[in-house]
Coordinates of C-alpha atoms in Angstrom, one line a residue:
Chain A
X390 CA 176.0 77.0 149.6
X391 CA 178.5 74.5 147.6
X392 CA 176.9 71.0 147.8
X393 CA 178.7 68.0 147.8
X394 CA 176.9 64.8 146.2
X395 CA 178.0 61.8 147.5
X396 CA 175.3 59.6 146.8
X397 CA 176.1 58.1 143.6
X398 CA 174.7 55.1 143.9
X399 CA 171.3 56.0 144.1
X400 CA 172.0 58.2 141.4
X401 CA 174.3 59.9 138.9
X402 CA 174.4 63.1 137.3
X403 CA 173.7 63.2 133.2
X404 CA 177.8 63.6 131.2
X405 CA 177.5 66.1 129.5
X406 CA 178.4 63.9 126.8
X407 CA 175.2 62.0 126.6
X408 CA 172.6 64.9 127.1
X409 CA 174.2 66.3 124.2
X410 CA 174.0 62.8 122.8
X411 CA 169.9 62.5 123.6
X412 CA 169.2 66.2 122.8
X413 CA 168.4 65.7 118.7
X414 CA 166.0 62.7 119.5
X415 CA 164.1 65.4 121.1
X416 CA 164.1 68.0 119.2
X417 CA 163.9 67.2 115.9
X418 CA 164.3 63.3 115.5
X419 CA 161.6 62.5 117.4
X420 CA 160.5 59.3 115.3
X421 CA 158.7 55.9 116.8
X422 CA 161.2 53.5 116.0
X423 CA 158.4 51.2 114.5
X424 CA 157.3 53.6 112.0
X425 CA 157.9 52.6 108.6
X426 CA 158.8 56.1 106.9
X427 CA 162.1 58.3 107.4
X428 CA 161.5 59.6 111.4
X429 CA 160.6 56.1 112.0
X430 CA 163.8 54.8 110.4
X431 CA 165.9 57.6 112.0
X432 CA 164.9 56.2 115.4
X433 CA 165.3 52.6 114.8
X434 CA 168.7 53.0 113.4
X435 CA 169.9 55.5 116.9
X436 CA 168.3 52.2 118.7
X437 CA 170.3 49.8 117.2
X438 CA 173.6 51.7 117.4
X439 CA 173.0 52.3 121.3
X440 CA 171.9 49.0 121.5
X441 CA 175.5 47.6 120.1
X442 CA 177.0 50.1 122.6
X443 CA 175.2 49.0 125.9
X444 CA 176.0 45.2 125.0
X445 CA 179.9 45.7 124.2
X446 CA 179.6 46.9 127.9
X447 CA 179.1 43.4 129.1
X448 CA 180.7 41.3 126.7
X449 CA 177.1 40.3 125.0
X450 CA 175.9 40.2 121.4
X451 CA 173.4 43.3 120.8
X452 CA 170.5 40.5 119.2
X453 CA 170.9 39.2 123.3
X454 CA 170.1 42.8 124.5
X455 CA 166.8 44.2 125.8
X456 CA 165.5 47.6 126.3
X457 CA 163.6 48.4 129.9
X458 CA 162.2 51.1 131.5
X459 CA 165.0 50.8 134.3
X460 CA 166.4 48.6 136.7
X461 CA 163.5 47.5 138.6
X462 CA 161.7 46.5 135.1
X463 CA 165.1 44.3 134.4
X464 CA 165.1 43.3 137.6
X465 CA 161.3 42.1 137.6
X466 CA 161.1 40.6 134.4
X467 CA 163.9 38.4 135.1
X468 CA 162.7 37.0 138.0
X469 CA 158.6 36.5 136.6
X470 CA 159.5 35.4 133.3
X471 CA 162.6 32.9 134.0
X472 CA 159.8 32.0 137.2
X473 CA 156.7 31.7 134.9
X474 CA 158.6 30.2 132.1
X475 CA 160.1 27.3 133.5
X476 CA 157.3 26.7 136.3
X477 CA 156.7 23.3 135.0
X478 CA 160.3 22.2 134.9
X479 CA 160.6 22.9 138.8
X480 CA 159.3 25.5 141.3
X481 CA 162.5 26.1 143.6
X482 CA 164.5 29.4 142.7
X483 CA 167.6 30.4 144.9
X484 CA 169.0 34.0 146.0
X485 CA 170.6 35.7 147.9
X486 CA 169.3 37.7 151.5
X487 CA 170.8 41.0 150.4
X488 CA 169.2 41.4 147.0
X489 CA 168.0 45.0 146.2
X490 CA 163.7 44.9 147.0
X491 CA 163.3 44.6 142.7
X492 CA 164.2 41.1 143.5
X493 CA 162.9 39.9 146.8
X494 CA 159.4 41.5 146.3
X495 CA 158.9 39.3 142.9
X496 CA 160.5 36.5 145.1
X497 CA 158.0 37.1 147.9
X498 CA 154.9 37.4 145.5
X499 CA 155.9 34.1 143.9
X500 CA 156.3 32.7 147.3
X501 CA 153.0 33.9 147.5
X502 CA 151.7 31.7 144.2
X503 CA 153.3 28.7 145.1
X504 CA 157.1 28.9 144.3
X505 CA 159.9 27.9 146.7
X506 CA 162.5 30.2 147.4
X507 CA 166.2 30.1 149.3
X508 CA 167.6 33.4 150.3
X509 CA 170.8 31.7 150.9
X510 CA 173.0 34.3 153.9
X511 CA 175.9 35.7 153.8
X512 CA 178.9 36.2 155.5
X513 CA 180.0 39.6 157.7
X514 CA 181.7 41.0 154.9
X515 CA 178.4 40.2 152.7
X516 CA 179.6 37.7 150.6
X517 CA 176.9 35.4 149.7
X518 CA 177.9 31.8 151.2
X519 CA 178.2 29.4 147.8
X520 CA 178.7 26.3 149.8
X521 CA 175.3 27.1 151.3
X522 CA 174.0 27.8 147.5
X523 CA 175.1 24.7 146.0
X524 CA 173.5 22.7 149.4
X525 CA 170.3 24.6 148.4
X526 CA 170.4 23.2 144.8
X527 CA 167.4 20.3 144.1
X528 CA 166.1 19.2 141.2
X529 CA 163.3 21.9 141.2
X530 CA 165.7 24.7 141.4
X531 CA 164.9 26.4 137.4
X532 CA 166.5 29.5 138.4
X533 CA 169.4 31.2 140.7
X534 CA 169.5 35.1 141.2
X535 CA 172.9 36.7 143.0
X536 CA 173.8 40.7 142.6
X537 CA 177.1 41.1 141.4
X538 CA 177.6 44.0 143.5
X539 CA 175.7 45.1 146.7
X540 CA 174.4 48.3 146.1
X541 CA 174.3 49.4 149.8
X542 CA 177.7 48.3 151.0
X543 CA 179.4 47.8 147.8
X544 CA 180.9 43.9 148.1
X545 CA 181.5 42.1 144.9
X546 CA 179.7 38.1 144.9
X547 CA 181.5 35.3 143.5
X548 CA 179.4 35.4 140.5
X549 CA 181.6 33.3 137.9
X550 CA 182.1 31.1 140.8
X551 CA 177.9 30.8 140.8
X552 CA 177.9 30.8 136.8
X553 CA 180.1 27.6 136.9
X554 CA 177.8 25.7 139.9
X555 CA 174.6 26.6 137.4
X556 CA 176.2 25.3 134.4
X557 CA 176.9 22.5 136.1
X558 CA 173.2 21.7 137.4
X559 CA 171.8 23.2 134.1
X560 CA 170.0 26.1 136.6
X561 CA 168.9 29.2 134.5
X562 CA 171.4 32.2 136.4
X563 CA 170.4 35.8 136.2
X564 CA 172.7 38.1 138.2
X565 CA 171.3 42.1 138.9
X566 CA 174.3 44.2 137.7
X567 CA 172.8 47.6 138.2
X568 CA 174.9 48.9 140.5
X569 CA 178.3 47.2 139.3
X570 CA 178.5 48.0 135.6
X571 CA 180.2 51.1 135.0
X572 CA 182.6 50.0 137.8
X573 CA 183.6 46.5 137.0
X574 CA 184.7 44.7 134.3
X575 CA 181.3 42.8 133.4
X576 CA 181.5 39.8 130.7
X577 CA 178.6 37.9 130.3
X578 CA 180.4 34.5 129.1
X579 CA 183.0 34.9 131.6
X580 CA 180.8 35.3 134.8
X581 CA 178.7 32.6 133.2
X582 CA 175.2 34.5 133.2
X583 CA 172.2 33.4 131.0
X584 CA 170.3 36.7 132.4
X585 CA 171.7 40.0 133.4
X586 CA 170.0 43.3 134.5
X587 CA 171.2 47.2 134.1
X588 CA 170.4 51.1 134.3
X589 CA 171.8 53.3 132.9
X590 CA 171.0 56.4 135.4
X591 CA 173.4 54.6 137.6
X592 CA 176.2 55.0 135.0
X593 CA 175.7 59.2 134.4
X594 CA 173.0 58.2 131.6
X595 CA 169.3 59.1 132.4
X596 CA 166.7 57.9 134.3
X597 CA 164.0 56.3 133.2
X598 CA 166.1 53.2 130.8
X599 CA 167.2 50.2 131.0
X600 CA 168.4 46.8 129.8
X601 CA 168.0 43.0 130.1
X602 CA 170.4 41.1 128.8
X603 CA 169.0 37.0 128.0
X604 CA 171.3 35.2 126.4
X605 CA 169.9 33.3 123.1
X606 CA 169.5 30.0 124.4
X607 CA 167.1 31.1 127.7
X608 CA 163.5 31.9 126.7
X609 CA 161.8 33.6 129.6
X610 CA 158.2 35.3 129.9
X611 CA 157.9 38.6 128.6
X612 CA 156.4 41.0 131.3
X613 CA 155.2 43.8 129.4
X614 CA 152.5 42.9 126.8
X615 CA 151.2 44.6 123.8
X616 CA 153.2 45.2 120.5
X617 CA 156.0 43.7 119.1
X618 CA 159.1 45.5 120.2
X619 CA 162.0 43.9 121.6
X620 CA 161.4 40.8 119.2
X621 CA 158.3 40.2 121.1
X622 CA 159.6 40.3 124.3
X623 CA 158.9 44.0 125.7
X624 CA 155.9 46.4 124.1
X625 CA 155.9 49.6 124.0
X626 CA 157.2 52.3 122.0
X627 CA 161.4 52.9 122.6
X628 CA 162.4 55.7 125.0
X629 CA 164.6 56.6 122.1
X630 CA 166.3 59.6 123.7
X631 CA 166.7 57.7 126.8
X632 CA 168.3 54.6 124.9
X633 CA 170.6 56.7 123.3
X634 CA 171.8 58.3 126.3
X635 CA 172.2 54.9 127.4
X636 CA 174.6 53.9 124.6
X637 CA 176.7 56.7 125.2
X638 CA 177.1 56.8 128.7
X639 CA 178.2 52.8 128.2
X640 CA 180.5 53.8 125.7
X641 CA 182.3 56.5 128.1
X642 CA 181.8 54.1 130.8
X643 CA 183.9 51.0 128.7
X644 CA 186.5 53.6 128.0
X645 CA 186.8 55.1 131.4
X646 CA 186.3 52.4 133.8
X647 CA 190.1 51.9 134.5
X648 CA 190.8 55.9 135.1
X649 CA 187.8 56.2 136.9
X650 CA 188.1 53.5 139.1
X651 CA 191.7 54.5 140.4
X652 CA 190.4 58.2 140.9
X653 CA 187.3 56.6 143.0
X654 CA 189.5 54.2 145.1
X655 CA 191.8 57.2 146.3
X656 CA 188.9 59.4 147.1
X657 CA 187.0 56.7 148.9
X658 CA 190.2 55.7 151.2
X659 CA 191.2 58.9 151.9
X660 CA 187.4 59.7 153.2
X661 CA 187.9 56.6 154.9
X662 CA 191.4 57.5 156.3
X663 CA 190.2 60.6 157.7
X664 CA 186.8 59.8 158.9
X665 CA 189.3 57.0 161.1
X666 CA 191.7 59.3 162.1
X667 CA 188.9 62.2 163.8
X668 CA 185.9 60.1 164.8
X669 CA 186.4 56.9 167.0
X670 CA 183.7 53.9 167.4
X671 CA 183.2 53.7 163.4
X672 CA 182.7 50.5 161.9
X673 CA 183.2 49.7 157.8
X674 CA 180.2 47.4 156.8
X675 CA 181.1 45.6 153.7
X676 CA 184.0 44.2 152.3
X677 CA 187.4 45.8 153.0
X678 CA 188.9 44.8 149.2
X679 CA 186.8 43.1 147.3
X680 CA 184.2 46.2 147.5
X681 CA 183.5 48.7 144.2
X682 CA 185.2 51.5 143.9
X683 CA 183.2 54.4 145.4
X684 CA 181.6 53.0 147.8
X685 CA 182.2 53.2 151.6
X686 CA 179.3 52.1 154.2
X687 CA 180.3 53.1 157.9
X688 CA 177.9 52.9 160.7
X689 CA 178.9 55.4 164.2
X690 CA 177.6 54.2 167.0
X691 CA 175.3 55.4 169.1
X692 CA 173.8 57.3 167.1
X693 CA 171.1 57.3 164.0
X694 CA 171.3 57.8 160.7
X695 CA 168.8 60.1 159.4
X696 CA 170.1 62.5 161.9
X697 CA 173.2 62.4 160.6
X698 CA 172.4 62.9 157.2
X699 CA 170.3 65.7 158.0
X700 CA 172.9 67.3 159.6
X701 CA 175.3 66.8 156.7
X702 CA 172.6 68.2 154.1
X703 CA 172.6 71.5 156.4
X704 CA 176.0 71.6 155.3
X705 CA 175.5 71.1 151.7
X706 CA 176.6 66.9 151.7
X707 CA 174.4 64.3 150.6
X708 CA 174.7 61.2 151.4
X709 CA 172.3 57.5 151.9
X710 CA 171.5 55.5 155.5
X711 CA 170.3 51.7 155.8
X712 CA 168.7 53.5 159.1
X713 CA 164.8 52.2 159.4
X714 CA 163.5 56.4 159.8
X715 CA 164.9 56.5 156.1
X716 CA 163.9 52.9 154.5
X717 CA 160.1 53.5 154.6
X718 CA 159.6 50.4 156.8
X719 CA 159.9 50.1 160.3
X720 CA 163.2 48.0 160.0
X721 CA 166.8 48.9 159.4
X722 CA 168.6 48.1 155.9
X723 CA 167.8 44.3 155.5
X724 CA 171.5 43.9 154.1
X725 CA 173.4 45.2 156.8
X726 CA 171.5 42.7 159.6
X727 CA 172.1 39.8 157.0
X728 CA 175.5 40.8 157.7
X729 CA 174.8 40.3 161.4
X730 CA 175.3 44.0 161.9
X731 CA 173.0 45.1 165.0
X732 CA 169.6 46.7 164.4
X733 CA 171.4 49.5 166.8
X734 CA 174.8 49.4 164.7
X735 CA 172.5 49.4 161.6
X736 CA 170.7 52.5 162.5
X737 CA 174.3 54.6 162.4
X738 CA 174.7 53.5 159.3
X739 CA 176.1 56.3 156.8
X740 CA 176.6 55.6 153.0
X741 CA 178.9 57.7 151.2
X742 CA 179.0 56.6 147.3
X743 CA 181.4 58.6 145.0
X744 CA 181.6 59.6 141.3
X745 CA 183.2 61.2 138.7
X746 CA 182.4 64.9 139.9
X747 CA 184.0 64.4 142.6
X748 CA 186.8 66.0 144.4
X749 CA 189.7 66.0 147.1
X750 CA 188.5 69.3 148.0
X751 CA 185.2 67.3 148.5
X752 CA 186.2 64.6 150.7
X753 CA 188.9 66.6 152.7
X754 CA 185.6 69.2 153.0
X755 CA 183.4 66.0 154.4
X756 CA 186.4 65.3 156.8
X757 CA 186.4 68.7 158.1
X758 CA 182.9 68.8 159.2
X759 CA 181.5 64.9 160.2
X760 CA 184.0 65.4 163.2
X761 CA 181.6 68.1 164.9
X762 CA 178.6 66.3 163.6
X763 CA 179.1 63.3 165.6
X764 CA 180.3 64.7 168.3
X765 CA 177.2 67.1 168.5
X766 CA 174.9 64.1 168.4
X767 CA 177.2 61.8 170.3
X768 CA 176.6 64.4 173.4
X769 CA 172.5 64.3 172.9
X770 CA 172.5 60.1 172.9
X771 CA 172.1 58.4 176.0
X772 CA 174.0 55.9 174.4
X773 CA 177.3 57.2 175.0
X774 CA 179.2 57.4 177.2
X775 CA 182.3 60.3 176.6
X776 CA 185.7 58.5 177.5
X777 CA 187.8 61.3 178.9
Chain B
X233 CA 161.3 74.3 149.2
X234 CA 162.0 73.8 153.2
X235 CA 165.5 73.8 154.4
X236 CA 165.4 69.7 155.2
X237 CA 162.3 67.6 154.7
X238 CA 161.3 68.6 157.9
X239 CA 159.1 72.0 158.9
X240 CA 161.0 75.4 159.9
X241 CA 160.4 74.5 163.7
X242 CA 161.3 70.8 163.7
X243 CA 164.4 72.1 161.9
X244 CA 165.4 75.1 164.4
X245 CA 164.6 72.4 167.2
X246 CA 166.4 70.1 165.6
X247 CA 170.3 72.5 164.3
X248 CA 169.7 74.3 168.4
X249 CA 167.7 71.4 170.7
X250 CA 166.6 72.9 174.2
X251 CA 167.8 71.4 177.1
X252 CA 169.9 68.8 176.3
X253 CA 171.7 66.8 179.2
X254 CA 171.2 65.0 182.4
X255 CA 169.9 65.9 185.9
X256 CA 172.5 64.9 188.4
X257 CA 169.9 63.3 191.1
X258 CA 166.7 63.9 189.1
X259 CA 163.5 63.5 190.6
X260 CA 162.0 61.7 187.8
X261 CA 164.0 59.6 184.8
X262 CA 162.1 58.2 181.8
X263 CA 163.5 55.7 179.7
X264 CA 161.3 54.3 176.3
X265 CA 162.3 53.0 172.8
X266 CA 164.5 50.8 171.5
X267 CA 167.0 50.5 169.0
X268 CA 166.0 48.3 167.0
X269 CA 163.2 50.8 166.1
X270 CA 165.9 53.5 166.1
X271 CA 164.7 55.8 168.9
X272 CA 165.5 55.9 172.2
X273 CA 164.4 58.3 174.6
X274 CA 166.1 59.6 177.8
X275 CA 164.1 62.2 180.1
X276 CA 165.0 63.8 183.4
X277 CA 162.8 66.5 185.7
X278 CA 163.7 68.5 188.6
X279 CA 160.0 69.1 190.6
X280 CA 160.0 71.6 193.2
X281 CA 156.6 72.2 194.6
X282 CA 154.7 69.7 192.3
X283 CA 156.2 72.2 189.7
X284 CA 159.2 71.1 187.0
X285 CA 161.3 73.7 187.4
X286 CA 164.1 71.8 184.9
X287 CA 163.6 69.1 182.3
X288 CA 166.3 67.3 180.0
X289 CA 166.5 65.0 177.6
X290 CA 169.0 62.5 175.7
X291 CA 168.0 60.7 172.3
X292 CA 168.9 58.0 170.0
X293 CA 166.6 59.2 167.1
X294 CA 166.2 60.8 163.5
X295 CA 165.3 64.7 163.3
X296 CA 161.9 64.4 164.5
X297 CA 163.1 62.4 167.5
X298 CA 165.0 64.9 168.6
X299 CA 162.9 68.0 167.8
X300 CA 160.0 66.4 169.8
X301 CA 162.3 65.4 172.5
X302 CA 163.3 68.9 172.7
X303 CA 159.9 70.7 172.4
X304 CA 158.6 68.9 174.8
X305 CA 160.9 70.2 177.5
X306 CA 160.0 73.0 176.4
X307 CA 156.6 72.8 176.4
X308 CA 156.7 72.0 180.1
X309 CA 159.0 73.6 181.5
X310 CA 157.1 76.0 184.3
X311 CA 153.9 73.6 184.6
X312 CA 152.8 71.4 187.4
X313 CA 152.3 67.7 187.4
X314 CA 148.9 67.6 186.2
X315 CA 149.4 70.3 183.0
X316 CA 152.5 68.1 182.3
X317 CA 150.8 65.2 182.2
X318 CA 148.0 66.8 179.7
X319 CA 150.7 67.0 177.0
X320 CA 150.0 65.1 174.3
X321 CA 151.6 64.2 171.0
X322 CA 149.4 65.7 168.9
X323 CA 150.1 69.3 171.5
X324 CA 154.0 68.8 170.7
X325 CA 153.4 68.0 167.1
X326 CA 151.3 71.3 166.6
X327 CA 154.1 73.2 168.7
X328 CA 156.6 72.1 165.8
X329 CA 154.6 73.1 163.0
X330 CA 153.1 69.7 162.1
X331 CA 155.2 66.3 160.9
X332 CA 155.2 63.8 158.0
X333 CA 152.5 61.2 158.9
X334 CA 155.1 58.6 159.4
X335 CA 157.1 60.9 161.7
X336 CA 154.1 61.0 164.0
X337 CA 155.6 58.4 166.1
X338 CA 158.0 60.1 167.3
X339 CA 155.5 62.5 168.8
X340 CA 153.9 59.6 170.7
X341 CA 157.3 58.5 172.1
X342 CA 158.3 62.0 173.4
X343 CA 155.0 62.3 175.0
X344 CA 155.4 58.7 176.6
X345 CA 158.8 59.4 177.8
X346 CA 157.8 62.5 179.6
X347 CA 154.7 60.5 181.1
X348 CA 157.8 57.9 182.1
X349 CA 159.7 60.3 183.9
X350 CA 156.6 61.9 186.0
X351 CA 155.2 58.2 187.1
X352 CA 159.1 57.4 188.1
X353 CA 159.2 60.6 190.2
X354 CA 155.2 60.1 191.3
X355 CA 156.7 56.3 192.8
X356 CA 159.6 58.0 194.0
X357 CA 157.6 60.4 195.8
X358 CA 155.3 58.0 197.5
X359 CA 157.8 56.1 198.8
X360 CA 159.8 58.9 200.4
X361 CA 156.6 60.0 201.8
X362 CA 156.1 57.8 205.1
X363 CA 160.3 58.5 206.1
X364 CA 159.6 62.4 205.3
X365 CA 156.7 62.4 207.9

């Protein structure tokens, strides 16, 4: 059976490019990077040259760049160590309600210890509400956290907009950029970030890496203790392989951003286009311009998502829902009802997320079949009602 | 590795459901869920004799809210009132080859939805009783 994979934004297949890329540091370069002799050298020198490639990504000095063990690590380590760090210059930290979980859960636990937090709303689209932000700013605040792109429904935050408002109030800014690097132009001085978090499996590198970026004039508590790597800030011995995957799927990412991006925007409207034109009752959740690329959230109603999706595997497509049956709790995607989306609404909600292996043939393929789909499960709901 | 994270039943259940519609003029309709849970169950019977000669369902669910839906239809299709009402979650879970634990609910609400329908016909049919005599 051909399969389709259009769930790139949980995760991306390895370029070919950058397995080749990690292969040696396998096989026969297989040094600790703090080792002294000539494998350890070998390593430490693949680090650094991956390490100057990851930061040119987002505009930042290498010395300002940290290697993780992913996204949630970044994620969690910005939150804890800004929080920890600056706990006795206030207690108050401000984000957003659509956060991926690797923020809100270290937001809750504080909570939990005795921080404040504002999970300032956003609008329909999903754009987080600055007015409200800069209400929510008191002299406690020490930190603000806002994604630069949603990774459920794709919409871009008015993040320089943010970096000004904390430069302004002095408020430490760390913005989780997992899911929009590779697909927008990041610049850490432009959007005015002291903090910013990354992974590369989400930009065709491999699992299992990533990257904090701190700017040189924030200090924040290290999370993971034990040697000395990362200038003291994150122990343990480099995923070398991984981190040089990482570099070059950054580099092919920095030089194929613009391409890519044009190739993803006409695949994702013409999926778009003829998911509209077949199936009626679909509704786009997110932004309808200022969204990335590849992404396209639609919920149909009346029906659930899980269903859906399975049905779509039988045919070979694969594909995300914010539906609760899939999130692991009991509740539908917590982004699409900060949008105000319905929990009913919510439940229909189908994520398609493109990438570079993908085709026309793919989407016209995806076209050809949801039509049946819905209808099939459309005639099981007692939710609809067929309009002859 | 299964074709879908479900088991071979819930699957075939699931691609060809059994009895899926409405009763015109049913004698028994259950209605349970919600959707901000994300399941919804409709059932109907037809009871002829204290016997449900046809059962259907509608549902607002994920795979294993409509493979239970279905199965249990199935299940009792042919049997009276009181073997219908011995159907229980764990009986339509078995009959599907087992579920993941946190599909289990799913099971539950099938099993209530069919309990749903037989009180609404069991009311029905106590007050048609005294105008019947």
């Amino acid at each position: 059976m051909k399969r389709i994979y259009l769930d790139h934004n949980s995760t991306t297949s390895v370029h070919p490019d950058v397995l080749e890329a990690m292969m040696p540091y396998y096989r026969d370069d297989f040094g600790n990077a703090s080792s002294v002799h000539f494998f350890g050298r070998q390593a430490r020198q693949a680090i650094e040259e991956a390490r100057l490639k990851v930061a040119k990504l987002i505009g930042a000095d290498a010395s300002e760049l940290i290697f993780t063990s992913g996204g949630s690590e970044s994620d969690n380590f910005a939150i804890k160590g800004a929080a920890y760090q600056l706990k006795h210059r206030g207690n108050h930290i401000i984000t957003s309600s659509i956060e991926h979980l690797a923020v809100l859960s270290p937001c809750k636990k504080l909570e939990k210890e005795g921080f404040k937090v504002t999970y300032i709303p956003v609008d329909s689209c999903g754009v987080v509400d600055v007015k409200e932000l800069r209400a929510a700013i008191t002299k406690e605040t020490m930190l603000i956290s806002i994604m630069l792109a949603n990774n459920e429904v794709g919409t871009i935050q008015p993040v320089a907009e943010i970096g000004r408002l904390a430069k302004e109030n002095r408020i430490l800014f760390h913005t989780d950029a997992i899911q929009a690097a590779g697909k927008l132009n990041v610049d850490v001085n432009a959007l005015g970030v002291d903090i910013l978090s990354l992974s590369a499996h989400k930009l065709y590198g491999p699992k299992g890496v990533g990257a904090l970026y701190l700017r040189k004039r924030a200090s924040i508590e290290p999370l993971i203790l034990g040697g000395h790597h990362e200038r003291n800030l994150r122990a343990g011995t480099e995923n070398v392989a991984g981190i040089v995957g990482f570099g070059k799927a950054a580099e092919i990412a920095s030089a194929e951003m613009e391409s890519q991006n044009k190739a993803l925007i006409s695949l994702r409207d013409r999926l778009y286009g003829g998911i509209l034109k077949n199936i009626d009752e679909v509704q786009l959740n997110g932004h309808p311009t200022q969204r990335l690329s590849n992404t396209l959230n639609v919920s149909f109603e009346y029906l659930e998502g899980e269903s859906i999706i399975l049905s779509l595997d039988l045919e070979g497509v694969a594909v995300s829902t914010g539906s609760a049956c899939t999130s692991g709790s009991l509740e539908p995607s917590h982004v699409l009802l900060a949008m105000g989306v319905s929990p009913q609404t919510s439940q229909g909600s189908i994520r398609f997320s493109l990438g570079r292996i993908n085709t026309d043939e793919d989407i016209d393929y995806v076209i050809g079949i949801l039509p049946g789909i819905i209808e099939r499960l459309r005639s099981m709901s007692p939710l609809y009602e067929k309009k002859r | 590795m299964t074709n879908g994270p479900y088991s071979k039943k819930v699957m075939e259940h699931f691609m060809h459901p059994r009895n899926v519609g409405e009763i015109e003029n049913a004698d028994g309709i259950g209605n349970v869920g919600n959707p901000v849970c994300g399941d919804i169950m409709r059932f109907y019977i037809k009871v002829d004799n204290d016997i449900i000669v046809d059962a259907k369902f509608k549902t607002f669910g994920c795979g294993a809210a409509i493979s239970t839906s279905s199965m249990v239809t199935e299940l009792v299709k042919g049997k009276t009132i009181d073997e219908a009402l011995k159907v229980s979650n764990r009986a339509v879970a078995e009959a599907l080859g087992g579920l993941p634990p946190i599909k289990m609910h799913c099971s539950v609400l099938a099993e209530e939805a069919l309990k749903s329908a037989i009180d609404d016909y069991l009311k029905k049919k106590s007050l048609i009783k005294p105008s019947a005599e």
